[in-house]
C-alpha cells in the first residue's frame, strides 16, 4: 500500500519484482482520483514504464463516494497505434472481470508474439532511438540511416526506429519519459531486446534506462566499438580495439552501493583491502599499461618498415575517406590485390600497403586506411592514432568520396575536420568521386566541377586511367619528385 496526497502518488522501486520480455510485473496499481476524471497520461505512462499487470483508478464524487472504475492494460499487439487498451468505465460495485485469467491470457499472448519475432540466427533485435534538438547539424533521418548501417554491420536486426524532437535533453533518461514508455511498448510488441541510442549516454542515463525498461541499452560509441572488435584481424588492431573498450569502460565503473564502498570513506569505510570496484579499476589500468607497451613495440616495428620504404625512395600515397567509400576496392583494382572489400561499414581496420605501378612504369607505395565517420568517438580516435600515423608519411592523400550517397557533402566535411585534428591538412589532397556508375553523367560532371574532383568507378579498371595520370602529374610537380623514379 502506498499513501499519496492531492498532488499524486510516488511509487517505490519495483525492480525486485518479477519482469521479463514475456512477463508483466505481477502487480496491479489501483488508486483514487479526487476529481472526476479517468486515467490520465501519467497513469498510462506508469503502466508502460513499470510494465504493470493493470492500472486502475476509482473516481470519487464530491462527497467522497466511489462512482466508477477506470482500467487499462498493455497490449501484446499494437491496436490502432496504441500500446494499451483503456476499458469502458465500470460502475462501482459492478466489477466482474476475472483478472487472473485476463493477465494470464495477456502474458501467453506476449510470449507467443516473442516467439513469432524470434529468428533462427538468434540475432539481437534492436530499436534505434534518436533525440533531435535545434543545435544538430545532421538531420535525424540521415543520422538514423547511418546508425542503421552500423547496426546491420554489427549483425543486429532492426525492428523499429524512434525519433523524438526535444528542446532540452532529459537529464535522467535522455529521452522523454512518455516517449520511453512508448519505446517499452514497442519493444514488447516487436520482440526487441536491445535499445541503441544515436548519441553518447552517460553512465547514469544508461543505467536508468536499462533499469526502467529491462532491456539492454547501448549507445553509438559502444556499437562502433563492437563493430571494431568483430572486424579487427591483426594483433595491432585487436590491441587498439581492446584499449578503446577499456578506456570507454573505465570512467563508467560505478559503485553499486555507497554505504558498502570504501570509496565513500568515513566511519565503517576504513581498513585494509580493496572493494571490487577498486580492484576492477586497478586491473583495467594495469591491462591498459600492458597493452600500451605492446603497442609501442608494434609501432617500433612499423617505424622500421617506414625507414625501409624511405630507402626505396618511392613516394607514398594514402587512400582516405568516409567509411564504405570503396577505399579497399580501389586499392585492389589499382594493384591487382585481393584485400577484403565489402559493402559494409569498417570492412577494413588494419592499414595495408601495396606497390603501385603507373603506365609510365614509375612506381609508388599506396596505402589503404581505416574509414572515418562523423563524431568519431574519442576513445577510438586516440586508440587508432597509431594506425593513422601512416598518413604522416604520405606525399599525397587520395580523398575517396561515394558520390552515390546523398550525404557525401557532410562526409567530405567530417573527413576534412578529422584531417585538421590530426594536423594533416597540409598534405596535398586529391578529391576522387567513386561509384560514378550509380548516378547520372550530368550529375557527376556538376559535382566534379563544384568540388574540383575527378570521378571513377573503383570496380571498373577502365575508369582509373585519368586517376593514375592525375596522381602522376601531382607527384611530378611536388618537391620530392626526384624520388619518383622509374622501376625499370
Short mmCIF file of C-alpha atoms in Angstrom, two decimals:
data_model
loop_
_atom_site.label_atom_id
_atom_site.label_comp_id
_atom_site.label_asym_id
_atom_site.label_seq_id
_atom_site.Cartn_x
_atom_site.Cartn_y
_atom_site.Cartn_z
CA UNK A 1 0.00 0.00 0.00
CA UNK A 2 1.27 3.47 -0.92
CA UNK A 3 -0.15 6.68 0.50
CA UNK A 4 -0.08 9.82 -1.63
CA UNK A 5 -1.59 13.29 -1.41
CA UNK A 6 -3.78 15.52 -3.54
CA UNK A 7 -0.88 16.04 -5.98
CA UNK A 8 -0.10 12.40 -6.69
CA UNK A 9 1.48 9.14 -5.57
CA UNK A 10 5.20 8.34 -5.51
CA UNK A 11 5.62 4.66 -6.37
CA UNK A 12 8.53 2.79 -4.74
CA UNK A 13 11.34 0.94 -6.54
CA UNK A 14 9.77 -2.15 -8.11
CA UNK A 15 12.93 -3.67 -9.58
CA UNK A 16 12.86 -6.63 -7.15
CA UNK A 17 9.54 -7.79 -8.55
CA UNK A 18 9.44 -10.19 -11.47
CA UNK A 19 9.84 -8.91 -15.02
CA UNK A 20 10.91 -10.09 -18.44
CA UNK A 21 10.23 -9.78 -22.14
CA UNK A 22 7.15 -12.02 -21.85
CA UNK A 23 6.13 -11.26 -18.27
CA UNK A 24 4.23 -8.44 -16.65
CA UNK A 25 5.29 -7.12 -13.26
CA UNK A 26 2.87 -9.20 -11.20
CA UNK A 27 1.49 -6.01 -9.64
CA UNK A 28 -1.74 -4.06 -10.17
CA UNK A 29 -2.00 -0.39 -9.31
CA UNK A 30 -5.41 0.78 -8.10
CA UNK A 31 -5.66 4.37 -6.88
CA UNK A 32 -8.21 7.11 -6.42
CA UNK A 33 -8.78 10.36 -8.29
CA UNK A 34 -10.33 13.10 -6.20
CA UNK A 35 -11.62 14.84 -9.29
CA UNK A 36 -13.95 13.26 -11.81
CA UNK A 37 -11.51 12.16 -14.48
CA UNK A 38 -10.42 8.79 -15.83
CA UNK A 39 -6.89 7.55 -16.34
CA UNK A 40 -4.57 10.40 -17.25
CA UNK A 41 -1.37 10.43 -19.30
CA UNK A 42 0.81 9.91 -16.24
CA UNK A 43 -1.20 6.81 -15.26
CA UNK A 44 -0.78 5.28 -18.72
CA UNK A 45 2.92 6.18 -18.82
CA UNK A 46 3.49 4.41 -15.49
CA UNK A 47 1.54 1.40 -16.77
CA UNK A 48 4.03 1.07 -19.62
CA UNK A 49 7.22 2.12 -17.81
CA UNK A 50 6.62 -0.22 -14.88
CA UNK A 51 5.06 -2.95 -17.05
CA UNK A 52 2.21 -3.34 -14.57
CA UNK A 53 -0.46 -6.01 -14.91
CA UNK A 54 -3.16 -3.38 -14.65
CA UNK A 55 -3.60 0.33 -13.99
CA UNK A 56 -6.86 1.38 -12.41
CA UNK A 57 -8.41 4.41 -10.81
CA UNK A 58 -11.55 4.83 -8.73
CA UNK A 59 -13.32 8.11 -9.45
CA UNK A 60 -14.97 9.71 -6.41
CA UNK A 61 -17.84 12.20 -6.35
CA UNK A 62 -17.82 15.44 -4.38
CA UNK A 63 -18.95 13.55 -1.24
CA UNK A 64 -16.05 11.09 -1.47
CA UNK A 65 -18.26 8.19 -2.59
CA UNK A 66 -16.83 5.86 -5.29
CA UNK A 67 -18.62 6.12 -8.66
CA UNK A 68 -16.61 4.46 -11.45
CA UNK A 69 -13.65 2.22 -12.12
CA UNK A 70 -11.34 3.22 -14.99
CA UNK A 71 -9.00 0.39 -16.01
CA UNK A 72 -6.26 -0.16 -18.61
CA UNK A 73 -3.78 -2.89 -19.54
CA UNK A 74 -0.93 -3.31 -22.02
CA UNK A 75 -1.45 -4.95 -25.42
CA UNK A 76 0.79 -7.65 -26.92
CA UNK A 77 -0.04 -6.34 -30.41
CA UNK A 78 -0.34 -2.69 -31.40
CA UNK A 79 -4.01 -1.76 -31.68
CA UNK A 80 -4.80 1.34 -33.76
CA UNK A 81 -1.42 2.86 -33.00
CA UNK A 82 -1.83 2.40 -29.25
CA UNK A 83 0.13 0.12 -26.92
CA UNK A 84 -2.58 -0.21 -24.30
CA UNK A 85 -6.31 -0.69 -24.05
CA UNK A 86 -8.45 1.55 -21.85
CA UNK A 87 -11.64 -0.25 -20.84
CA UNK A 88 -15.00 1.47 -20.73
CA UNK A 89 -15.86 2.96 -17.29
CA UNK A 90 -17.41 0.41 -14.95
CA UNK A 91 -19.88 1.46 -12.28
CA UNK A 92 -18.68 0.96 -8.74
CA UNK A 93 -19.88 -2.40 -7.39
CA UNK A 94 -20.29 -3.94 -10.86
CA UNK A 95 -16.71 -5.05 -11.49
CA UNK A 96 -16.88 -8.64 -12.73
CA UNK A 97 -13.60 -9.05 -14.64
CA UNK A 98 -11.58 -12.17 -13.74
CA UNK A 99 -8.20 -10.50 -13.55
CA UNK A 100 -6.12 -13.66 -13.06
CA UNK A 101 -7.46 -15.10 -16.30
CA UNK A 102 -7.05 -11.78 -18.15
CA UNK A 103 -3.44 -11.31 -17.08
CA UNK A 104 -2.58 -14.95 -17.78
CA UNK A 105 -4.04 -14.63 -21.28
CA UNK A 106 -2.09 -11.40 -21.88
CA UNK A 107 1.20 -12.99 -20.82
CA UNK A 108 0.53 -16.01 -23.05
CA UNK A 109 -0.03 -13.64 -25.96
CA UNK A 110 3.14 -11.69 -25.14
CA UNK A 111 5.04 -14.99 -25.14
CA UNK A 112 3.50 -16.01 -28.48
CA UNK A 113 4.48 -12.65 -30.02
CA UNK A 114 8.05 -13.02 -28.75
CA UNK A 115 8.33 -16.49 -30.30
CA UNK A 116 6.94 -15.19 -33.58
CA UNK A 117 9.63 -12.49 -33.66
CA UNK A 118 12.50 -14.83 -32.79
CA UNK A 119 14.65 -15.88 -35.74
CA UNK A 120 16.97 -18.82 -36.35
CA UNK A 121 20.13 -16.75 -36.40
CA UNK A 122 19.40 -15.64 -32.85
CA UNK A 123 20.33 -12.04 -33.64
CA UNK A 124 19.81 -9.17 -31.27
CA UNK A 125 16.66 -7.26 -32.19
CA UNK A 126 17.00 -3.54 -31.65
CA UNK A 127 15.03 -0.33 -31.57
CA UNK A 128 17.06 2.65 -32.78
CA UNK A 129 16.47 5.93 -30.92
CA UNK A 130 17.39 9.45 -31.96
CA UNK A 131 16.66 12.56 -29.90
CA UNK A 132 16.80 15.67 -32.08
CA UNK A 133 17.40 19.21 -30.90
CA UNK A 134 17.72 22.52 -32.71
CA UNK A 135 21.52 22.58 -32.40
CA UNK A 136 22.10 19.48 -34.52
CA UNK A 137 23.90 19.78 -37.85
CA UNK A 138 22.72 16.40 -39.19
CA UNK A 139 19.07 15.62 -39.96
CA UNK A 140 17.57 12.90 -37.70
CA UNK A 141 16.65 10.70 -40.67
CA UNK A 142 20.18 10.93 -42.08
CA UNK A 143 21.73 10.15 -38.72
CA UNK A 144 19.39 7.19 -38.17
CA UNK A 145 20.19 5.83 -41.63
CA UNK A 146 23.88 5.75 -40.72
CA UNK A 147 23.05 4.17 -37.35
CA UNK A 148 21.04 1.52 -39.22
CA UNK A 149 24.07 0.75 -41.38
CA UNK A 150 26.23 0.46 -38.27
CA UNK A 151 23.70 -1.88 -36.64
CA UNK A 152 23.50 -4.05 -39.76
CA UNK A 153 27.29 -4.23 -39.88
CA UNK A 154 27.28 -5.38 -36.23
CA UNK A 155 24.80 -8.15 -37.10
CA UNK A 156 21.81 -6.57 -35.33
CA UNK A 157 18.27 -6.88 -36.67
CA UNK A 158 16.45 -3.54 -36.61
CA UNK A 159 12.78 -3.89 -35.68
CA UNK A 160 11.83 -0.25 -35.10
CA UNK A 161 13.07 3.34 -35.09
CA UNK A 162 12.05 6.17 -32.78
CA UNK A 163 12.71 9.88 -33.22
CA UNK A 164 11.85 12.50 -30.62
CA UNK A 165 12.33 16.23 -31.02
CA UNK A 166 13.14 17.96 -27.74
CA UNK A 167 14.36 21.40 -26.85
CA UNK A 168 16.24 20.02 -23.85
CA UNK A 169 17.67 16.57 -23.18
CA UNK A 170 16.09 14.69 -20.26
CA UNK A 171 18.98 14.51 -17.74
CA UNK A 172 17.82 11.16 -16.34
CA UNK A 173 16.54 9.20 -19.35
CA UNK A 174 17.96 11.32 -22.21
CA UNK A 175 14.62 10.72 -23.93
CA UNK A 176 11.29 11.99 -22.55
CA UNK A 177 9.55 9.77 -20.00
CA UNK A 178 6.40 9.48 -22.10
CA UNK A 179 8.40 8.55 -25.21
CA UNK A 180 10.33 5.99 -23.15
CA UNK A 181 7.00 4.40 -22.19
CA UNK A 182 6.17 4.20 -25.89
CA UNK A 183 9.54 2.55 -26.55
CA UNK A 184 8.85 -0.09 -23.89
CA UNK A 185 5.52 -0.96 -25.50
CA UNK A 186 7.10 -1.11 -28.95
CA UNK A 187 9.78 -3.43 -27.58
CA UNK A 188 7.15 -5.72 -26.07
CA UNK A 189 5.21 -5.83 -29.32
CA UNK A 190 8.18 -6.19 -31.69
CA UNK A 191 10.29 -8.61 -29.68
CA UNK A 192 13.17 -6.14 -29.25
CA UNK A 193 15.77 -6.96 -26.60
CA UNK A 194 18.14 -4.06 -27.28
CA UNK A 195 17.91 -0.26 -27.40
CA UNK A 196 20.54 1.60 -29.43
CA UNK A 197 20.80 5.36 -28.87
CA UNK A 198 22.21 7.50 -31.67
CA UNK A 199 24.11 9.54 -29.07
CA UNK A 200 26.61 9.02 -26.28
CA UNK A 201 24.85 8.26 -22.99
CA UNK A 202 26.46 8.95 -19.66
CA UNK A 203 26.58 6.00 -17.22
CA UNK A 204 23.66 7.17 -15.07
CA UNK A 205 21.41 7.60 -18.13
CA UNK A 206 22.24 4.15 -19.49
CA UNK A 207 21.63 2.57 -16.07
CA UNK A 208 18.34 4.43 -15.55
CA UNK A 209 17.01 3.42 -18.97
CA UNK A 210 18.05 -0.22 -18.55
CA UNK A 211 16.50 -0.34 -15.10
CA UNK A 212 13.17 1.05 -16.29
CA UNK A 213 12.93 -0.97 -19.48
CA UNK A 214 14.54 -4.30 -18.52
CA UNK A 215 16.28 -4.10 -21.89
CA UNK A 216 19.94 -3.92 -22.82
CA UNK A 217 20.99 -0.36 -23.65
CA UNK A 218 23.98 0.73 -25.71
CA UNK A 219 24.95 3.97 -27.40
CA UNK A 220 26.55 4.81 -30.75
CA UNK A 221 30.08 4.62 -29.35
CA UNK A 222 29.54 1.13 -27.94
CA UNK A 223 28.08 0.00 -31.26
CA UNK A 224 31.14 1.23 -33.17
CA UNK A 225 33.45 -0.39 -30.60
CA UNK A 226 31.58 -3.68 -31.06
CA UNK A 227 32.00 -3.48 -34.85
CA UNK A 228 35.71 -2.78 -34.47
CA UNK A 229 36.04 -5.74 -32.10
CA UNK A 230 34.41 -8.00 -34.70
CA UNK A 231 36.48 -6.69 -37.61
CA UNK A 232 39.95 -6.43 -36.07
CA UNK A 233 42.21 -9.12 -37.54
CA UNK A 234 45.81 -8.15 -36.82
CA UNK A 235 47.36 -8.18 -33.37
CA UNK A 236 47.77 -4.42 -33.57
CA UNK A 237 44.11 -3.91 -34.48
CA UNK A 238 42.95 -6.12 -31.63
CA UNK A 239 45.15 -4.25 -29.15
CA UNK A 240 43.79 -0.89 -30.28
CA UNK A 241 40.19 -2.08 -30.04
CA UNK A 242 40.71 -3.51 -26.56
CA UNK A 243 42.36 -0.28 -25.42
CA UNK A 244 39.44 1.74 -26.77
CA UNK A 245 36.96 -0.51 -24.98
CA UNK A 246 38.83 -0.31 -21.69
CA UNK A 247 39.10 3.48 -21.90
CA UNK A 248 35.37 3.62 -22.53
CA UNK A 249 34.54 1.31 -19.61
CA UNK A 250 36.91 2.80 -17.00
CA UNK A 251 35.00 6.04 -16.23
CA UNK A 252 31.74 4.10 -16.34
CA UNK A 253 32.61 1.82 -13.43
CA UNK A 254 30.25 2.99 -10.70
CA UNK A 255 29.84 1.83 -7.15
CA UNK A 256 26.70 -0.20 -6.60
CA UNK A 257 26.10 0.95 -3.07
CA UNK A 258 27.88 3.90 -1.49
CA UNK A 259 27.20 2.56 2.03
CA UNK A 260 29.22 -0.59 1.24
CA UNK A 261 32.07 1.07 -0.65
CA UNK A 262 35.36 2.12 0.93
CA UNK A 263 35.46 4.89 -1.65
CA UNK A 264 32.84 6.69 0.42
CA UNK A 265 35.30 6.96 3.33
CA UNK A 266 34.30 7.83 6.89
CA UNK A 267 33.14 5.52 9.69
CA UNK A 268 32.98 1.88 8.63
CA UNK A 269 34.84 2.59 5.42
CA UNK A 270 38.39 2.39 6.67
CA UNK A 271 40.62 -0.63 6.86
CA UNK A 272 42.84 -2.81 4.70
CA UNK A 273 41.80 -4.37 1.43
CA UNK A 274 40.09 -3.12 -1.69
CA UNK A 275 36.50 -3.06 -2.86
CA UNK A 276 35.60 -4.94 -6.04
CA UNK A 277 35.25 -1.56 -7.75
CA UNK A 278 38.81 -0.60 -6.83
CA UNK A 279 40.10 -4.00 -7.97
CA UNK A 280 38.30 -3.69 -11.29
CA UNK A 281 39.73 -0.22 -11.87
CA UNK A 282 43.23 -1.33 -10.93
CA UNK A 283 43.05 -4.33 -13.25
CA UNK A 284 41.86 -2.19 -16.15
CA UNK A 285 44.66 0.34 -15.63
CA UNK A 286 47.20 -2.49 -15.40
CA UNK A 287 45.86 -4.07 -18.59
CA UNK A 288 45.94 -0.70 -20.37
CA UNK A 289 49.57 -0.20 -19.34
CA UNK A 290 50.46 -3.66 -20.69
CA UNK A 291 48.66 -3.03 -23.99
CA UNK A 292 50.34 0.36 -24.41
CA UNK A 293 53.77 -1.26 -24.04
CA UNK A 294 52.87 -3.94 -26.58
CA UNK A 295 51.54 -1.31 -28.98
CA UNK A 296 54.77 0.69 -28.69
CA UNK A 297 56.73 -2.40 -29.76
CA UNK A 298 54.47 -2.79 -32.80
CA UNK A 299 54.86 0.92 -33.58
CA UNK A 300 58.63 0.49 -33.46
CA UNK A 301 58.38 -2.37 -35.96
CA UNK A 302 56.21 -0.23 -38.21
CA UNK A 303 58.75 2.58 -37.99
CA UNK A 304 61.41 0.16 -39.24
CA UNK A 305 59.20 -0.68 -42.21
CA UNK A 306 58.76 3.03 -42.95
CA UNK A 307 62.53 3.56 -42.83
CA UNK A 308 62.95 0.78 -45.39
CA UNK A 309 60.37 2.48 -47.59
CA UNK A 310 62.29 5.75 -47.43
CA UNK A 311 65.44 3.93 -48.53
CA UNK A 312 63.49 2.64 -51.51
CA UNK A 313 62.89 6.31 -52.41
CA UNK A 314 59.31 5.71 -53.54
CA UNK A 315 56.55 8.28 -52.99
CA UNK A 316 53.76 7.22 -50.66
CA UNK A 317 50.07 7.64 -51.44
CA UNK A 318 47.37 7.10 -48.78
CA UNK A 319 43.72 6.49 -49.58
CA UNK A 320 41.44 8.15 -47.06
CA UNK A 321 37.71 8.72 -46.90
CA UNK A 322 34.45 8.13 -45.13
CA UNK A 323 33.71 4.54 -44.19
CA UNK A 324 32.34 2.40 -47.04
CA UNK A 325 33.51 4.84 -49.72
CA UNK A 326 35.28 2.00 -51.56
CA UNK A 327 38.90 2.50 -50.45
CA UNK A 328 39.84 -1.19 -50.31
CA UNK A 329 38.14 -1.84 -53.65
CA UNK A 330 40.18 0.96 -55.24
CA UNK A 331 43.42 -0.42 -53.80
CA UNK A 332 42.55 -3.90 -55.10
CA UNK A 333 41.79 -2.66 -58.61
CA UNK A 334 44.85 -0.40 -58.82
CA UNK A 335 47.30 -3.04 -57.57
CA UNK A 336 45.51 -6.26 -58.59
CA UNK A 337 45.33 -7.31 -54.92
CA UNK A 338 42.69 -9.26 -53.03
CA UNK A 339 42.29 -7.29 -49.79
CA UNK A 340 38.93 -7.82 -48.08
CA UNK A 341 36.46 -5.36 -49.61
CA UNK A 342 32.80 -5.49 -48.60
CA UNK A 343 29.79 -3.22 -48.97
CA UNK A 344 29.61 -2.54 -45.25
CA UNK A 345 30.97 -0.04 -42.77
CA UNK A 346 34.51 -0.52 -41.43
CA UNK A 347 35.31 -3.55 -43.60
CA UNK A 348 38.99 -2.52 -43.24
CA UNK A 349 40.59 -1.70 -39.89
CA UNK A 350 44.22 -2.56 -40.47
CA UNK A 351 46.34 -0.43 -42.83
CA UNK A 352 47.51 -2.28 -45.94
CA UNK A 353 50.27 -1.17 -48.29
CA UNK A 354 50.91 -2.30 -51.86
CA UNK A 355 53.23 -1.27 -54.69
CA UNK A 356 51.51 0.74 -57.42
CA UNK A 357 52.90 0.81 -60.97
CA UNK A 358 51.90 3.60 -63.32
CA UNK A 359 51.51 3.25 -67.10
CA UNK A 360 54.85 5.09 -67.42
CA UNK A 361 56.48 2.23 -65.43
CA UNK A 362 57.13 4.52 -62.45
CA UNK A 363 56.20 3.19 -59.02
CA UNK A 364 54.81 4.34 -55.69
CA UNK A 365 53.59 2.82 -52.42
CA UNK A 366 49.83 3.08 -51.92
CA UNK A 367 48.18 2.51 -48.53
CA UNK A 368 44.60 1.76 -47.52
CA UNK A 369 43.43 3.16 -44.15
CA UNK A 370 40.53 2.73 -41.75
CA UNK A 371 37.43 4.67 -42.77
CA UNK A 372 36.43 7.86 -40.99
CA UNK A 373 32.98 8.58 -39.58
CA UNK A 374 31.28 11.67 -38.18
CA UNK A 375 31.54 12.23 -34.43
CA UNK A 376 34.30 9.67 -34.19
CA UNK A 377 34.36 8.55 -30.52
CA UNK A 378 37.34 9.97 -28.65
CA UNK A 379 38.30 6.51 -27.40
CA UNK A 380 38.60 5.27 -30.98
CA UNK A 381 40.26 8.44 -32.21
CA UNK A 382 43.00 8.09 -29.60
CA UNK A 383 43.41 4.33 -29.96
CA UNK A 384 43.73 4.43 -33.73
CA UNK A 385 46.08 7.40 -33.83
CA UNK A 386 48.86 4.83 -34.17
CA UNK A 387 47.25 3.35 -37.28
CA UNK A 388 46.77 6.80 -38.76
CA UNK A 389 50.49 7.50 -38.27
CA UNK A 390 50.86 6.04 -41.76
CA UNK A 391 49.24 9.21 -43.07
CA UNK A 392 52.07 11.39 -41.77
CA UNK A 393 54.44 9.62 -44.17
CA UNK A 394 52.21 10.23 -47.18
CA UNK A 395 53.25 12.52 -50.00
CA UNK A 396 49.71 12.56 -51.40
CA UNK A 397 46.27 11.81 -49.93
CA UNK A 398 43.51 10.46 -52.16
CA UNK A 399 40.23 11.53 -50.56
CA UNK A 400 37.75 8.96 -51.91
CA UNK A 401 34.09 10.04 -51.81
CA UNK A 402 30.96 7.98 -52.52
CA UNK A 403 29.12 10.25 -54.95
CA UNK A 404 26.05 7.98 -54.87
CA UNK A 405 25.50 8.75 -51.19
CA UNK A 406 23.24 11.82 -50.86
CA UNK A 407 25.09 12.76 -47.67
CA UNK A 408 28.51 12.94 -49.33
CA UNK A 409 28.93 16.73 -48.66
CA UNK A 410 28.65 16.00 -44.92
CA UNK A 411 31.10 13.12 -45.34
CA UNK A 412 33.62 15.45 -47.00
CA UNK A 413 33.29 17.88 -44.09
CA UNK A 414 33.73 15.10 -41.50
CA UNK A 415 36.86 13.74 -43.18
CA UNK A 416 38.43 17.18 -43.56
CA UNK A 417 37.69 18.03 -39.92
CA UNK A 418 39.45 14.83 -38.81
CA UNK A 419 42.43 15.63 -41.05
CA UNK A 420 42.66 19.03 -39.35
CA UNK A 421 42.52 17.39 -35.91
CA UNK A 422 45.33 15.07 -36.99
CA UNK A 423 47.29 18.09 -38.32
CA UNK A 424 47.38 16.56 -41.79
CA UNK A 425 45.65 19.34 -43.71
CA UNK A 426 48.99 20.49 -45.17
CA UNK A 427 49.48 17.28 -47.21
CA UNK A 428 48.38 17.61 -50.86
CA UNK A 429 44.96 16.01 -51.30
CA UNK A 430 43.20 14.83 -54.43
CA UNK A 431 39.42 14.50 -54.22
CA UNK A 432 38.10 11.49 -56.11
CA UNK A 433 34.42 10.64 -56.53
CA UNK A 434 33.75 6.89 -56.55
CA UNK A 435 30.72 4.91 -57.79
CA UNK A 436 30.07 7.30 -60.66
CA UNK A 437 28.24 4.49 -62.47
CA UNK A 438 25.43 4.72 -59.89
CA UNK A 439 24.45 8.31 -60.74
CA UNK A 440 23.83 10.30 -63.92
CA UNK A 441 26.70 11.58 -66.05
CA UNK A 442 25.43 15.15 -65.80
CA UNK A 443 25.36 14.98 -62.01
CA UNK A 444 28.93 13.63 -61.96
CA UNK A 445 30.21 16.50 -64.13
CA UNK A 446 28.41 19.06 -61.98
CA UNK A 447 29.88 17.74 -58.71
CA UNK A 448 33.37 17.29 -60.14
CA UNK A 449 33.38 20.93 -61.19
CA UNK A 450 31.99 22.08 -57.86
CA UNK A 451 34.48 20.12 -55.72
CA UNK A 452 37.46 20.19 -58.11
CA UNK A 453 37.49 16.40 -58.25
CA UNK A 454 37.75 13.58 -60.75
CA UNK A 455 35.31 10.66 -60.95
CA UNK A 456 35.87 6.90 -61.18
CA UNK A 457 34.23 3.57 -60.56
CA UNK A 458 36.67 1.59 -58.41
CA UNK A 459 35.20 -1.69 -59.68
CA UNK A 460 35.96 -0.80 -63.31
CA UNK A 461 39.66 -0.59 -64.11
CA UNK A 462 38.98 1.17 -67.42
CA UNK A 463 37.81 4.26 -65.48
CA UNK A 464 41.06 4.56 -63.49
CA UNK A 465 43.46 5.80 -66.17
CA UNK A 466 42.55 9.50 -65.61
CA UNK A 467 43.16 8.98 -61.88
CA UNK A 468 46.59 7.43 -62.47
CA UNK A 469 47.52 10.24 -64.83
CA UNK A 470 46.42 12.88 -62.32
CA UNK A 471 48.35 11.21 -59.47
CA UNK A 472 51.47 11.00 -61.62
CA UNK A 473 51.05 14.64 -62.62
CA UNK A 474 50.71 15.81 -58.99
CA UNK A 475 53.70 13.77 -57.81
CA UNK A 476 55.77 15.13 -60.66
CA UNK A 477 55.11 18.70 -59.54
CA UNK A 478 55.96 18.16 -55.87
CA UNK A 479 59.36 18.88 -54.36
CA UNK A 480 60.10 15.20 -53.74
CA UNK A 481 59.55 14.33 -57.41
CA UNK A 482 63.22 13.40 -57.60
CA UNK A 483 62.37 10.19 -55.71
CA UNK A 484 59.63 9.40 -58.20
CA UNK A 485 61.86 7.20 -60.34
CA UNK A 486 61.41 4.51 -62.91
CA UNK A 487 61.19 0.97 -61.64
CA UNK A 488 62.98 -0.41 -64.66
#
